[in-house]
Amino acid sequence: MTAFSSLTGRLLVAMPGIDDDRFRHAVILICAHDDEHALGLRLDQPAPGVSLAEVLEKLDTPIDDAAGDRSVLIGGPVERERGFVLHTDDWTSEDASLTFGEGLALTGTRDALAAMADAEDGPSRSILLLGYAGWGEGQLEEELNENIWLTTDADPALIFDADYDTKWSRALAALGVDAARLSSQSGRA
């Protein structure tokens, strides 16, 4: 048995043969991972018909012009009614933010939404996500052993950019893998 190695702050990149359609071509940032569970956010799936401006307007939060057209993402299939703000750690909420990885933070409070819309005092980069991906004890490790996911370093440029259609292939390219050459068949040597 190998020693536990946390994937917190790293990216999971779905292999083509993944059996779960909810994660086809997914790029997921692991925000928390220990020997009992893992929590991640999918970075490449905009929520259809939802913009950050609309969410902020519904919550009577002042909107900076820059927030207008930004997408809201589907972070995963668990608790899709719950919002999370993934952001740079140049802004955090003292009691509510989870800092992790290289300069990243996750906050699930309303003040994080207000901070997103504040170009002067808010985080320099941020994304609103609905829901998350979660794994129970040993589940993620088993999926890694079954070659369902590849792992790579988290690149802020990839995490926060809005080119969602190519995020998966660019994450693979960062690993030196050409998406067109990957087989959807998995196996073990």
Coordinates of C-alpha atoms in Angstrom, one line a residue, residues 1-171:
M1 CA 0.0 0.0 0.0
T2 CA 1.3 3.4 -0.9
A3 CA 1.4 6.5 1.3
F4 CA -1.4 9.0 0.8
S5 CA -0.6 11.9 -1.5
S6 CA -3.0 14.8 -1.5
L7 CA -4.1 16.3 -4.9
T8 CA -5.2 19.5 -3.4
G9 CA -4.4 22.4 -5.8
R10 CA -4.0 20.1 -8.8
L11 CA -6.1 19.5 -11.8
L12 CA -7.9 16.3 -12.8
V13 CA -8.3 15.9 -16.6
A14 CA -10.8 13.3 -17.7
M15 CA -9.7 10.5 -20.0
P16 CA -11.8 9.9 -23.1
G17 CA -13.2 6.6 -21.9
I18 CA -14.8 8.0 -18.7
D19 CA -18.2 6.2 -18.2
D20 CA -19.9 9.2 -16.5
D21 CA -21.3 11.7 -19.0
R22 CA -21.3 14.4 -16.3
F23 CA -17.5 14.4 -16.5
R24 CA -16.9 13.9 -20.2
H25 CA -14.0 16.2 -21.2
A26 CA -13.9 17.6 -17.7
V27 CA -11.2 19.7 -16.1
I28 CA -11.6 19.7 -12.4
L29 CA -9.6 21.7 -9.8
I30 CA -9.2 19.7 -6.5
C31 CA -9.8 22.2 -3.7
A32 CA -9.6 19.7 -0.8
H33 CA -8.3 16.2 -0.6
D34 CA -7.4 14.1 2.4
D35 CA -7.6 10.4 3.2
E36 CA -11.4 10.6 3.9
H37 CA -12.7 12.7 1.0
A38 CA -12.0 15.0 -2.0
L39 CA -13.8 18.1 -3.3
G40 CA -13.3 19.6 -6.7
L41 CA -14.8 22.1 -9.1
R42 CA -15.3 21.6 -12.8
L43 CA -13.8 24.5 -14.7
D44 CA -15.1 24.0 -18.2
Q45 CA -18.9 23.8 -18.2
P46 CA -20.9 27.1 -18.3
A47 CA -24.4 27.0 -16.8
P48 CA -26.8 27.5 -19.7
G49 CA -28.5 30.9 -19.7
V50 CA -26.9 32.1 -16.4
S51 CA -24.6 35.1 -16.2
L52 CA -22.8 36.5 -13.2
A53 CA -24.6 39.8 -13.8
E54 CA -28.0 38.1 -13.5
V55 CA -27.0 36.4 -10.2
L56 CA -25.7 39.6 -8.7
E57 CA -28.8 41.5 -9.8
K58 CA -31.1 38.9 -8.1
L59 CA -29.1 39.3 -4.9
D60 CA -29.2 43.1 -5.1
T61 CA -25.5 43.2 -5.3
P62 CA -23.9 46.2 -7.1
I63 CA -22.5 45.2 -10.4
D64 CA -19.2 46.4 -11.8
D65 CA -19.3 46.7 -15.6
A66 CA -16.6 44.1 -16.0
A67 CA -18.8 41.5 -14.3
G68 CA -21.6 41.8 -17.0
D69 CA -20.9 39.0 -19.4
R70 CA -19.0 36.6 -17.2
S71 CA -20.4 33.0 -17.1
V72 CA -21.4 31.0 -14.1
L73 CA -20.1 27.5 -14.2
I74 CA -21.5 24.2 -13.2
G75 CA -18.9 23.1 -10.6
G76 CA -20.2 19.6 -10.3
P77 CA -23.3 17.4 -9.8
V78 CA -23.4 17.7 -6.0
E79 CA -25.5 20.5 -4.4
R80 CA -26.0 22.4 -7.7
E81 CA -28.2 25.0 -5.9
R82 CA -25.1 26.0 -3.8
G83 CA -22.7 28.6 -5.1
F84 CA -19.0 28.7 -4.6
V85 CA -16.6 31.5 -5.6
L86 CA -13.2 30.3 -6.7
H87 CA -10.8 33.1 -6.6
T88 CA -7.2 34.3 -6.1
D89 CA -6.1 34.7 -2.5
D90 CA -5.5 38.4 -2.8
W91 CA -9.0 38.7 -1.3
T92 CA -10.3 36.3 1.4
S93 CA -13.0 36.2 4.0
E94 CA -11.3 35.6 7.3
D95 CA -13.7 33.0 8.6
A96 CA -15.1 31.6 5.4
S97 CA -12.3 31.2 2.8
L98 CA -10.4 28.0 2.2
T99 CA -7.0 28.8 0.8
F100 CA -5.2 26.1 -1.1
G101 CA -2.7 25.4 -3.9
E102 CA -0.6 28.3 -5.2
G103 CA -2.6 31.5 -4.5
L104 CA -6.1 30.1 -4.7
A105 CA -9.1 30.3 -2.4
L106 CA -12.6 29.1 -2.2
T107 CA -15.4 31.0 -0.5
G108 CA -19.1 30.1 -0.3
T109 CA -20.5 33.3 1.2
R110 CA -22.5 36.2 -0.1
D111 CA -19.6 38.7 0.6
A112 CA -17.5 36.7 -1.9
L113 CA -20.1 37.5 -4.6
A114 CA -19.9 41.2 -3.7
A115 CA -16.1 41.0 -3.8
M116 CA -16.3 39.5 -7.3
A117 CA -18.1 42.5 -8.5
D118 CA -15.6 44.9 -6.9
A119 CA -12.8 45.6 -9.4
E120 CA -10.8 47.6 -6.8
D121 CA -11.0 45.6 -3.6
G122 CA -12.1 42.2 -4.7
P123 CA -10.0 39.3 -5.9
S124 CA -8.0 39.9 -9.1
R125 CA -9.6 36.7 -10.7
S126 CA -12.7 34.8 -9.7
I127 CA -15.4 32.4 -11.0
L128 CA -18.8 31.7 -9.6
L129 CA -19.6 27.9 -9.7
L130 CA -22.8 26.1 -8.8
G131 CA -22.3 22.7 -7.2
Y132 CA -19.2 20.6 -6.8
A133 CA -17.7 17.2 -7.5
G134 CA -17.1 15.0 -4.4
W135 CA -15.5 11.7 -3.7
G136 CA -15.7 9.6 -0.6
E137 CA -12.9 7.7 1.1
G138 CA -10.7 6.0 -1.4
Q139 CA -13.0 6.7 -4.3
L140 CA -10.8 9.2 -6.2
E141 CA -7.7 7.0 -5.6
E142 CA -9.6 4.1 -7.1
E143 CA -10.6 6.2 -10.2
L144 CA -7.0 7.2 -10.6
N145 CA -5.9 3.6 -10.5
E146 CA -8.5 2.8 -13.1
N147 CA -7.0 5.5 -15.4
I148 CA -10.1 7.6 -15.4
W149 CA -8.2 10.8 -14.7
L150 CA -4.9 12.3 -15.4
T151 CA -3.4 14.9 -13.0
T152 CA -1.5 18.0 -13.8
D153 CA -0.4 21.2 -12.1
A154 CA -3.0 23.9 -11.8
D155 CA -2.2 26.8 -14.1
P156 CA -4.1 30.0 -13.1
A157 CA -4.3 31.0 -16.8
L158 CA -6.2 27.8 -17.6
I159 CA -8.3 27.9 -14.4
F160 CA -9.6 31.4 -14.9
D161 CA -9.8 31.9 -18.7
A162 CA -13.2 31.8 -20.4
D163 CA -12.3 29.6 -23.4
Y164 CA -14.3 26.7 -22.0
D165 CA -14.6 24.7 -25.3
T166 CA -10.8 24.1 -25.5
K167 CA -9.9 23.9 -21.8
W168 CA -9.8 20.0 -21.8
S169 CA -7.5 19.8 -24.9
R170 CA -5.3 22.6 -23.5
A171 CA -5.0 20.8 -20.1

